Amino acid sequence: MPVRTPSLRVAAYLAFTLGLLPASAQQSPVPVNAVGGPKVLFDPGAPDAASQVGINGGPEGGASFEVNRNGIDVTVQPNGKSGFPGVIITPPKPWDASGFGHVEVRISNNGTKLFRANLRLDNEGPWQENRWSANIQTIKPGESAVVSTIFGYQYGKAGYALKPEAISSATIFIGKSDVEQKMRIESLIAAGPAGEKPYVDPNTVAVKPPGGVIFDASTPVDAAKQLVARGAKAGTGPDGRSLQIEIPAGVSNASVLFRPASGMWNLNQHLQVRVRLKNTGPSDITPAVRLESRGNGVSDTIAAQSPIKPGTEGEIVVLFAAAVPWKIPVIEPDQSNYDLKKEWAENVPGTGTTYKSNVTSGIAFLPGSGPQNFIVTSIVADMPPRPELPAWLGKKPPVDGDWVQTLDENFDGDTINSKLWNIYTEKEWHLGAQTHYSKDNVIVKDGKLSLRVEKKRGHHNDNPDYVANDYATGYADTFGKWTQRYGYFEARLKMPAAPSMFPAFWLMPDRGIDTPAGQWGKAAERTSTKDGGMEFDIMETLSIWGPNRHDFGMHWDGYMKHHKSTGMFTAYVQPDQDGFITVGMLWTPSLVIMYDNGKEAARWESPRIANTQEYIILTMLTGGWESEPMDDAQLPSDFVLDYIRVWQRKDLASPEDGPKPNEGGPLAPGITQEVPAAKANP
């Protein structure tokens, strides 16, 4: 067999990566693997190169290509049918990239508009198992860049453990565009050391201060990195172990920011920060403090409760929770004032908080009524005294009215009530590829329901017709068995402790069995959030936020092009002595009020608020839009519900409220609703 020399384009790129060209010419240095240099996987100059390339999505994918010695020239037509236009390279036999850490593709943008180029690598197997790794890179017109996909990672997060010795294909694609896009795929190589991990910018790492101590007399301070003074002065004190701050009078925007030496502080196990300081000036001072977090989040600004006299110490306590409940702006009936890019998580000025404790970026010192001269002696994050819960909690709604209790679910017995609850659901798309629903993970014991995540291989809905995966979880909903429009919905619940958990207590529309389509069907009119429907997220949280924070949210008008949503990500609440919080939602025409431990946390008044029947959903998923890697050593992990109670105001009641005569919605093939939840282990 004759020896084939790589094309000039590939040879030049290998020279770049191996450092054979001068530094001024090296554009994309690549780490060399343990056994030598990069390995060419696809050579566009090879005689059989064109036969290995196809259009991603087939002939209707909206892309065309030409293979030449310079690479693969790809043209993507505007507004094509495929959401992922590009090409797929399939070798005659799987590539063996063992001994390497990643595969990378060099791409030039030869069009007029930037695009985000993706490189996806696949192993053979059922598509439902998501046996792929992928990454993405933005490339501007006229520029070139490298997209590097590390084995075992899906867009920077740990995913399927891709087998590098059996890569069956590489897909290079961009997103839909309203203009013609052109890109050249110049090379595809394996490189980097085996076991490679994605680069982590130290500025994005949030570290938990030991014992919550952010600063004290034993804390070294790099003043140049950690103190940012604007219209003020800051440095270390005479002892080198305190922060010396001088804020002049009359400078309204003066401030001093104390920030981590690198990255951020993760304060997700706490609910307040206590700052102790000593007045070193000649007159009384009343300084103010606020907390700041990544993305311009800020807490309330808290001033000293009383003037601190010269030579004496004082303390300022900044609570994470807002003093004034979050208020969502009114959205007009025609929604002409709705901004899809801004409305979510915006609040009426002066209400709520945007501060996120797990990504704390700094502590700001702000002016008082006169010159402020002081030294900061300690900064500590901890918990406030536990407040007493209101007497009405769990017994009645928080507002007056002629109320009737319509649901009192205390999870008695040792199995879930199958007349009220479904433990399976037809579609598994929202679960993610690694998790499935199982009856064994719906556990009723000691008057509580636990939805449990554990590492246990099995099939969605315990149905062998589905592809198996490695993690099981529990699910419960009242679809087709119980609904209500308006009322007060309350649950006492305990968050899971393991990382990468995503529990939720939420509502979705159920217009009844006579409405076309099923629970999650494509034409799901019965459960659509359009035409007066709405998804209510009464409580959902992510483990990365810690046990003291969750969100509220509302979604409507579908989940694609016309999707709209609003809510808040920063509801802070202190668990009781047993680790439980109580969340509630008051829902009346054009009004929603959310409650934490009986205290109002958010309010939204709008004519668009839902007016359809809704059913209850309890989920315990994994991952989420912010997440840490799964840790099998911390499993199993439980989302625990003590009770769910619902009331209805008599004047808002309708005949459709309450139990339903049908047996629920469509289920997975072969599954009947007679399958009971697992009995609790003794």
XYZ file of C-alpha atoms in Angstrom:
682
model
C 0.000 0.000 0.000
C 1.514 3.341 -1.009
C 2.120 5.967 1.722
C -0.237 8.948 1.308
C 0.957 12.437 2.236
C -1.624 14.740 3.896
C -2.828 17.726 1.886
C -0.814 20.929 2.047
C -3.535 22.546 4.169
C -3.426 19.744 6.767
C 0.368 19.595 6.698
C 0.555 23.312 7.370
C -1.880 22.993 10.243
C 0.152 20.194 11.783
C 3.172 22.450 11.523
C 1.289 25.130 13.425
C 0.273 22.749 16.207
C 3.703 21.152 16.546
C 5.477 24.492 16.713
C 7.426 23.996 13.488
C 6.574 27.506 12.290
C 7.646 30.746 13.985
C 5.564 31.916 16.941
C 4.202 34.837 14.942
C 2.571 32.367 12.564
C 1.123 30.010 15.181
C -2.584 30.782 15.498
C -4.008 27.805 17.389
C -1.457 25.934 19.520
C -2.718 22.526 20.626
C -1.372 20.355 23.496
C 0.457 17.287 22.209
C -0.673 13.900 23.448
C 1.536 11.437 25.301
C 2.476 9.413 22.224
C 3.462 12.242 19.912
C 1.766 14.823 17.777
C -1.798 15.255 16.538
C -3.393 12.596 14.379
C -5.163 13.434 11.130
C -8.666 11.963 11.102
C -9.913 13.455 7.854
C -7.711 14.559 4.966
C -9.686 16.555 2.364
C -6.981 15.765 -0.202
C -7.475 12.019 0.047
C -9.041 10.254 -2.983
C -11.990 8.966 -0.937
C -12.546 12.182 1.034
C -15.741 13.272 -0.738
C -17.391 9.892 -0.156
C -17.066 10.380 3.622
C -19.012 13.668 3.671
C -22.774 14.081 3.721
C -25.310 16.796 4.518
C -26.447 16.870 8.128
C -30.200 16.341 8.039
C -30.164 14.872 4.548
C -31.021 16.560 1.229
C -33.565 18.828 2.948
C -30.985 20.015 5.496
C -30.392 23.339 3.751
C -26.656 22.854 3.194
C -24.418 21.986 0.251
C -20.704 21.278 0.132
C -17.667 20.785 -2.074
C -14.579 18.837 -1.011
C -11.237 20.058 -2.351
C -7.612 19.992 -1.258
C -8.153 23.101 0.867
C -10.947 21.527 2.892
C -14.729 21.238 2.771
C -16.465 24.373 1.521
C -19.963 24.456 3.007
C -22.818 26.762 1.986
C -25.884 27.049 4.195
C -28.989 28.526 2.615
C -31.036 31.094 4.560
C -34.069 29.902 6.529
C -33.563 26.252 5.675
C -35.627 23.439 7.150
C -32.895 22.082 9.396
C -32.142 23.724 12.721
C -28.597 22.301 12.514
C -27.370 22.827 8.955
C -23.905 21.529 8.146
C -22.092 18.351 7.208
C -21.439 14.975 8.764
C -18.158 13.144 8.176
C -18.417 9.360 8.440
C -15.184 7.381 8.076
C -15.111 3.943 6.369
C -14.466 2.485 9.815
C -14.603 4.259 13.203
C -11.700 6.548 14.007
C -9.369 5.416 16.761
C -8.374 8.474 18.816
C -7.253 6.516 21.867
C -4.358 8.188 23.648
C -5.742 11.624 22.834
C -7.962 13.989 24.790
C -10.011 15.727 22.127
C -10.822 16.164 18.461
C -10.685 19.601 16.904
C -11.747 21.159 13.642
C -10.393 24.355 12.154
C -13.111 26.441 10.494
C -13.022 29.691 8.515
C -16.062 31.939 8.268
C -16.179 32.999 4.629
C -19.587 34.612 4.921
C -20.872 38.036 5.980
C -22.328 37.231 9.395
C -20.928 35.550 12.502
C -22.027 32.042 13.300
C -21.580 29.544 16.124
C -19.847 26.441 14.829
C -20.452 23.107 16.566
C -18.354 19.945 16.514
C -20.171 16.804 17.611
C -18.493 13.387 17.885
C -20.570 10.207 18.066
C -20.221 6.572 19.085
C -22.532 3.992 17.555
C -25.685 3.240 19.535
C -29.319 4.248 20.050
C -29.748 7.993 19.579
C -31.796 8.193 22.797
C -28.677 7.393 24.806
C -26.950 10.561 23.560
C -23.642 8.831 22.902
C -21.884 12.005 21.859
C -19.544 14.762 22.923
C -19.762 18.298 21.530
C -18.538 21.859 21.800
C -19.197 25.238 20.166
C -17.226 28.316 19.108
C -18.322 31.709 17.772
C -16.517 32.730 14.567
C -16.733 36.210 13.061
C -16.811 36.886 9.300
C -13.375 36.708 7.747
C -11.883 34.929 10.739
C -10.842 31.365 11.520
C -11.084 29.469 14.788
C -10.693 26.009 16.250
C -13.623 24.129 17.760
C -12.230 21.606 20.239
C -14.451 18.837 21.592
C -13.075 17.030 24.637
C -14.113 13.407 25.026
C -16.811 12.972 27.661
C -18.047 16.567 27.644
C -21.163 18.056 26.122
C -20.744 21.814 25.711
C -18.440 22.088 28.705
C -20.434 19.835 31.029
C -19.585 16.231 31.827
C -21.750 13.914 29.734
C -21.633 10.549 28.016
C -18.225 8.870 28.433
C -17.387 8.860 24.736
C -15.114 6.026 23.627
C -12.277 7.729 21.718
C -11.247 4.457 20.088
C -14.631 4.152 18.329
C -15.695 7.557 16.950
C -18.256 6.760 14.276
C -18.791 10.270 12.897
C -18.082 13.974 13.281
C -20.851 16.507 12.624
C -19.937 20.139 11.968
C -22.921 22.451 11.929
C -24.177 25.957 12.668
C -27.627 27.327 13.499
C -30.342 28.643 11.226
C -29.662 32.006 9.636
C -31.597 34.634 7.713
C -28.664 35.089 5.309
C -26.522 32.711 3.307
C -23.588 31.389 5.370
C -20.299 30.046 4.084
C -17.671 28.130 6.014
C -14.554 26.178 5.159
C -13.667 23.124 7.233
C -9.898 23.017 6.889
C -8.833 20.092 9.063
C -10.042 17.494 11.542
C -7.469 16.074 13.956
C -7.164 14.267 17.292
C -4.880 15.963 19.803
C -4.305 16.670 23.470
C -3.474 14.290 26.321
C -5.782 11.434 27.314
C -8.024 12.382 30.226
C -8.049 16.025 29.207
C -10.577 18.290 30.903
C -12.040 21.602 29.709
C -10.143 24.720 30.636
C -11.681 26.431 33.638
C -11.195 30.172 33.919
C -10.232 30.789 37.566
C -12.360 33.921 37.467
C -15.446 31.731 37.076
C -14.712 29.507 40.088
C -16.726 30.149 43.255
C -15.063 28.989 46.482
C -16.798 28.440 49.818
C -14.966 30.364 52.564
C -14.184 27.951 55.441
C -16.724 28.498 58.203
C -18.204 31.349 56.190
C -15.243 33.596 57.136
C -14.642 35.909 54.198
C -12.223 38.164 56.068
C -10.728 38.420 59.548
C -7.402 39.187 61.218
C -5.828 36.034 59.780
C -6.825 36.756 56.165
C -4.079 38.039 53.846
C -5.222 40.753 51.467
C -3.741 41.681 48.105
C -4.875 45.298 48.061
C -3.992 45.783 44.395
C -6.258 42.897 43.330
C -8.958 42.913 45.966
C -9.724 46.568 46.678
C -11.336 48.755 44.035
C -11.868 52.368 45.169
C -13.993 54.839 43.232
C -13.879 58.379 44.554
C -12.512 56.938 47.812
C -9.351 55.457 49.332
C -8.701 51.879 50.430
C -5.788 49.801 51.616
C -4.683 47.506 54.397
C -4.597 48.926 57.930
C -1.482 49.618 60.024
C -1.380 45.976 61.134
C -1.583 44.713 57.569
C -4.542 42.553 58.600
C -7.455 44.954 58.325
C -9.111 46.902 55.555
C -8.657 50.681 55.836
C -11.374 52.632 54.058
C -11.903 56.376 53.593
C -15.049 57.579 51.832
C -15.347 61.378 51.521
C -18.554 63.319 52.052
C -20.435 64.789 49.124
C -19.351 62.189 46.547
C -22.567 60.336 45.862
C -21.044 57.623 43.671
C -18.012 56.961 45.879
C -17.476 53.329 46.863
C -14.943 50.705 47.830
C -15.364 47.137 46.577
C -13.670 44.266 48.405
C -13.536 41.269 46.108
C -11.922 37.800 46.073
C -8.301 37.528 44.991
C -9.649 35.418 42.104
C -13.008 34.005 41.138
C -15.957 34.413 43.483
C -17.195 33.445 46.921
C -19.844 30.742 47.127
C -22.112 31.633 50.054
C -24.936 29.238 49.167
C -25.072 27.694 52.651
C -25.821 31.047 54.294
C -28.476 33.760 54.389
C -26.649 36.840 55.627
C -23.263 38.559 55.832
C -22.116 40.312 59.016
C -19.564 43.099 58.608
C -17.756 44.408 61.701
C -15.910 47.698 61.478
C -14.219 50.254 63.715
C -14.584 54.020 63.385
C -11.092 55.540 63.042
C -12.290 59.054 62.279
C -13.073 62.058 64.512
C -16.871 61.950 64.157
C -19.794 59.542 64.090
C -20.186 57.450 60.933
C -23.089 55.563 59.336
C -21.523 53.566 56.495
C -23.573 51.308 54.232
C -22.839 47.889 52.762
C -24.256 45.804 49.927
C -23.416 42.446 48.392
C -22.688 42.026 44.694
C -22.782 38.946 42.486
C -21.868 37.907 38.965
C -24.062 39.455 36.295
C -24.596 42.772 38.097
C -26.663 41.238 40.882
C -26.940 43.343 44.028
C -28.512 42.939 47.451
C -30.335 45.605 49.400
C -28.037 48.378 50.612
C -27.933 48.288 54.408
C -26.665 51.165 56.549
C -25.526 50.950 60.154
C -28.615 50.884 62.379
C -27.196 53.648 64.562
C -24.174 55.969 64.244
C -20.846 54.382 65.179
C -18.911 56.678 67.505
C -15.176 57.407 67.099
C -12.962 54.617 68.383
C -15.830 52.127 68.725
C -16.904 49.101 66.709
C -20.211 48.443 65.038
C -21.824 45.734 62.921
C -23.825 45.858 59.698
C -25.893 42.789 58.808
C -26.874 42.333 55.153
C -29.621 39.766 54.582
C -29.727 37.971 51.246
C -33.525 38.205 51.138
C -35.035 41.484 50.006
C -36.739 43.749 52.540
C -39.471 44.526 49.967
C -41.025 41.537 48.120
C -40.310 41.133 44.434
C -42.924 42.764 42.228
C -43.194 41.801 38.570
C -44.141 44.561 36.113
C -47.668 44.492 34.737
C -47.952 43.067 31.232
C -50.734 44.612 29.174
C -53.379 42.374 27.580
C -51.974 42.869 24.074
C -48.442 42.234 25.469
C -47.125 45.143 23.380
C -44.859 46.094 26.271
C -43.421 42.587 26.609
C -39.710 42.333 25.828
C -38.701 38.706 25.290
C -35.075 39.528 26.095
C -35.632 41.471 29.293
C -38.900 40.602 31.004
C -37.752 37.382 32.687
C -36.250 38.095 36.109
C -36.838 41.855 35.916
C -38.508 43.525 38.876
C -40.188 46.787 39.688
C -37.387 49.072 40.935
C -37.086 49.029 44.700
C -38.515 45.516 45.036
C -36.856 42.140 45.359
C -33.170 41.334 44.994
C -30.988 40.264 42.092
C -28.150 39.075 44.335
C -27.099 35.425 43.823
C -25.272 34.033 46.836
C -23.432 31.192 45.079
C -21.573 33.610 42.782
C -20.748 36.500 45.137
C -18.316 38.823 43.393
C -17.745 41.436 46.080
C -18.792 43.440 49.116
C -19.299 47.148 48.501
C -18.850 49.896 51.086
C -20.893 52.999 50.309
C -21.136 56.595 51.625
C -22.981 57.618 54.761
C -24.113 61.066 55.897
C -20.581 62.459 56.252
C -16.921 61.476 55.852
C -16.453 57.782 56.590
C -13.120 56.608 58.015
C -13.025 53.074 59.349
C -11.268 49.753 59.343
C -13.085 46.518 58.572
C -12.156 43.877 61.139
C -14.251 40.914 59.945
C -16.699 39.775 57.291
C -18.567 36.544 58.018
C -21.409 34.763 56.204
C -23.793 32.827 58.434
C -27.457 32.258 59.272
C -29.824 34.660 61.045
C -31.913 33.519 64.016
C -34.674 31.224 62.811
C -37.956 33.186 62.647
C -41.194 31.902 64.129
C -43.601 30.645 61.480
C -47.095 32.210 61.303
C -49.822 30.282 63.075
C -52.038 30.043 59.970
C -49.427 28.208 57.893
C -50.757 24.841 56.716
C -54.217 25.607 58.126
C -55.718 28.226 55.821
C -54.866 30.671 53.016
C -52.944 33.837 53.880
C -55.786 36.210 52.936
C -59.363 36.581 54.085
C -62.222 35.075 52.088
C -64.808 32.330 52.068
C -62.359 29.461 51.561
C -62.971 25.704 51.314
C -60.156 23.147 51.482
C -60.216 21.038 48.315
C -57.083 18.900 48.715
C -55.404 17.606 51.863
C -52.639 15.244 50.772
C -50.558 14.096 53.751
C -49.053 11.004 52.089
C -50.396 8.601 54.665
C -49.870 4.860 54.356
C -47.017 3.123 52.570
C -47.967 3.639 48.903
C -48.952 6.687 46.916
C -52.687 7.170 46.287
C -53.125 5.980 42.688
C -56.615 7.491 42.522
C -55.044 10.924 42.851
C -51.520 10.509 41.469
C -49.918 9.206 38.274
C -46.355 8.006 38.730
C -45.530 7.798 35.028
C -45.814 10.267 32.181
C -45.897 9.669 28.452
C -42.850 11.636 27.375
C -39.375 11.606 28.864
C -37.852 14.508 26.896
C -37.562 16.806 29.910
C -35.669 14.200 31.926
C -32.385 14.261 30.049
C -30.715 11.228 28.581
C -29.259 9.833 31.788
C -32.393 9.599 33.976
C -35.637 7.598 33.904
C -38.844 7.460 35.976
C -39.405 4.371 38.098
C -42.095 3.307 40.560
C -39.338 2.210 42.943
C -38.264 5.826 43.350
C -41.672 7.061 44.502
C -41.464 6.274 48.210
C -44.162 6.895 50.820
C -43.077 6.517 54.427
C -43.818 8.178 57.787
C -46.378 10.523 56.265
C -44.019 11.871 53.609
C -43.406 11.384 49.899
C -39.823 11.067 48.666
C -38.856 11.337 45.023
C -35.456 9.678 44.999
C -32.568 9.960 42.558
C -30.214 7.008 42.647
C -27.759 5.309 40.351
C -29.762 2.356 39.094
C -29.916 1.239 35.492
C -33.429 0.894 34.137
C -36.043 1.999 31.604
C -38.289 5.051 31.516
C -41.657 4.274 33.130
C -40.224 0.829 33.986
C -41.036 -0.043 30.388
C -38.450 -2.151 28.493
C -39.602 -0.584 25.215
C -37.545 2.469 26.194
C -33.739 2.599 26.034
C -32.128 1.949 29.424
C -30.015 4.520 31.263
C -28.088 4.762 34.517
C -30.078 6.938 36.947
C -33.594 6.468 38.319
C -35.879 9.094 39.796
C -39.480 9.452 40.939
C -42.382 11.374 39.460
C -45.963 12.198 40.429
C -48.749 14.258 38.874
C -52.536 14.595 39.052
C -53.088 14.790 35.285
C -56.607 13.656 34.465
C -57.326 12.911 38.136
C -57.493 16.277 39.899
C -57.436 19.894 38.726
C -58.369 23.346 39.954
C -58.607 26.833 38.534
C -57.596 29.566 40.991
C -57.127 29.062 44.718
C -54.280 28.782 47.200
C -51.720 25.970 46.716
C -49.271 25.135 49.513
C -46.589 22.483 50.093
C -44.107 21.733 52.851
C -40.966 20.294 51.332
C -37.289 19.556 51.885
C -34.597 20.071 49.273
C -32.149 17.330 48.212
C -28.541 17.733 49.346
C -26.574 16.088 46.512
C -25.148 18.155 43.634
C -26.877 18.354 40.241
C -30.399 17.886 41.656
C -33.359 19.818 40.196
C -36.585 19.389 42.229
C -39.821 21.234 41.483
C -43.444 21.705 42.588
C -45.410 23.090 39.643
C -48.720 23.299 37.772
C -49.700 22.804 34.131
C -53.014 23.222 32.270
C -55.431 20.316 31.924
C -58.475 21.284 29.876
C -60.041 17.856 30.237
C -60.265 14.474 28.571
C -62.425 15.748 25.710
C -59.728 18.181 24.561
C -57.590 16.893 21.658
C -54.087 15.508 22.200
C -52.304 14.083 25.176
C -50.179 15.245 28.037
C -47.013 16.040 26.112
C -48.161 15.488 22.509
C -47.079 17.792 19.706
C -50.588 19.213 19.366
C -51.219 19.183 23.084
C -54.194 21.535 23.219
C -55.200 19.892 26.486
C -52.013 21.006 28.239
C -51.079 23.994 26.082
C -49.848 27.151 27.797
C -51.496 29.176 25.029
C -55.031 30.592 25.095
C -55.183 31.293 28.815
C -52.960 28.424 29.883
C -49.790 28.859 31.911
C -47.023 26.881 33.543
C -46.730 27.879 37.215
C -43.422 27.000 38.862
C -44.379 27.451 42.503
C -40.984 26.157 43.608
C -38.045 24.916 41.628
C -34.426 24.970 42.648
C -30.978 23.777 41.661
C -28.560 22.186 44.098
C -25.866 24.644 43.074
C -27.947 27.431 44.654
C -27.852 25.757 48.076
C -30.737 24.784 50.375
C -31.846 28.351 51.121
C -32.733 29.650 47.660
C -35.227 28.775 44.955
C -37.183 30.431 42.163
C -40.757 31.183 41.133
C -41.729 31.295 37.476
C -44.554 31.505 34.962
C -44.395 30.452 31.292
C -47.006 30.951 28.585
C -47.712 31.015 24.821
C -45.879 27.744 24.185
C -42.192 26.865 24.421
C -40.854 27.763 21.019
C -40.969 30.968 18.980
C -43.670 32.732 21.007
C -42.601 31.498 24.440
C -42.833 34.115 27.196
C -41.924 33.894 30.859
C -41.433 35.908 33.978
C -40.524 35.321 37.594
C -37.547 35.479 39.934
C -34.455 33.376 40.595
C -33.631 34.757 44.028
C -36.207 33.722 46.625
C -34.281 33.261 49.889
C -35.904 31.370 52.751
C -34.669 29.704 55.938
C -35.549 26.022 56.468
C -37.105 25.057 59.774
C -35.365 22.909 62.380
C -36.177 19.782 60.329
C -34.873 21.237 57.071
C -38.297 21.951 55.510
C -39.652 25.117 53.913
C -43.285 25.896 53.137
C -44.089 27.456 49.771
C -47.440 28.750 48.611
C -49.148 30.384 45.644
C -52.279 32.505 45.792
C -53.880 32.531 42.345
C -56.922 34.630 41.551
C -58.041 36.315 38.313
C -55.170 38.570 37.126
C -53.161 38.098 40.333
C -50.473 35.725 41.590
C -48.729 36.047 44.959
C -45.951 33.655 45.989
C -45.174 32.907 49.647
C -42.167 31.516 51.517
C -42.821 30.273 55.065
C -45.989 32.353 55.065
C -44.286 35.580 54.024
C -45.012 37.263 50.693
C -42.015 36.840 48.374
C -43.299 37.904 44.944
C -46.383 39.463 43.360
C -47.582 39.741 39.778
C -50.729 41.459 38.573
C -51.564 40.974 34.900
C -54.601 40.245 32.729
C -52.551 37.452 31.113
C -52.420 35.274 34.230
C -53.890 31.830 33.539
C -57.619 31.154 33.619
C -57.604 27.409 32.856
C -57.829 24.308 35.018
C -54.367 23.195 36.203
C -52.953 19.956 37.571
C -50.097 19.404 40.048
C -46.679 18.018 39.069
C -43.852 16.887 41.359
C -40.488 16.243 39.746
C -36.940 15.487 40.844
C -34.722 15.838 37.799
C -30.956 15.993 37.418
C -28.867 18.787 35.921
C -30.629 22.045 35.113
C -29.486 25.244 33.453
C -26.890 25.738 36.204
C -25.398 22.588 37.654
C -22.420 20.887 39.197
C -21.241 17.432 38.128
C -23.177 14.464 39.491
C -21.531 12.779 42.477
C -22.548 9.139 42.741
C -21.070 8.965 46.249
C -23.793 11.346 47.466
C -26.639 9.277 46.043
C -29.370 8.377 46.723
C -30.763 11.874 47.201
C -34.375 12.683 48.084
C -36.837 15.489 47.389
C -39.213 15.121 50.345
C -42.789 16.428 50.555
C -44.597 16.479 53.872
C -47.963 17.668 52.550
C -49.755 19.423 49.690
C -52.866 21.405 50.600
C -55.158 23.402 48.359
C -58.054 25.749 49.086
C -60.644 27.321 46.807
C -62.505 30.576 47.325
C -66.201 29.815 46.928
C -66.910 32.644 44.511
C -64.141 31.397 42.185
C -65.123 27.721 42.224
C -66.172 25.947 39.019
C -67.724 22.518 38.345
C -64.452 21.302 36.805
C -62.531 21.737 40.068
C -61.514 18.638 41.994
C -61.305 14.893 41.259
C -61.789 13.632 37.693
C -63.708 10.528 36.593
C -61.151 9.415 34.010
C -57.994 7.482 34.778
C -55.558 10.138 33.642
C -53.797 10.815 30.391
C -52.043 8.516 27.935
C -49.146 6.523 29.319
C -46.134 4.758 27.889
C -46.956 1.651 25.824
C -47.706 -1.354 27.980
C -47.973 0.636 31.219
C -51.208 0.801 33.151
C -52.011 3.048 36.066
C -52.606 0.011 38.252
C -48.854 -0.336 38.871
C -48.424 0.862 42.478
C -45.542 2.874 43.835
C -42.957 0.896 45.751
C -43.558 0.214 49.405
C -41.174 1.957 51.724
C -38.259 -0.048 53.026
C -38.731 -0.965 56.682
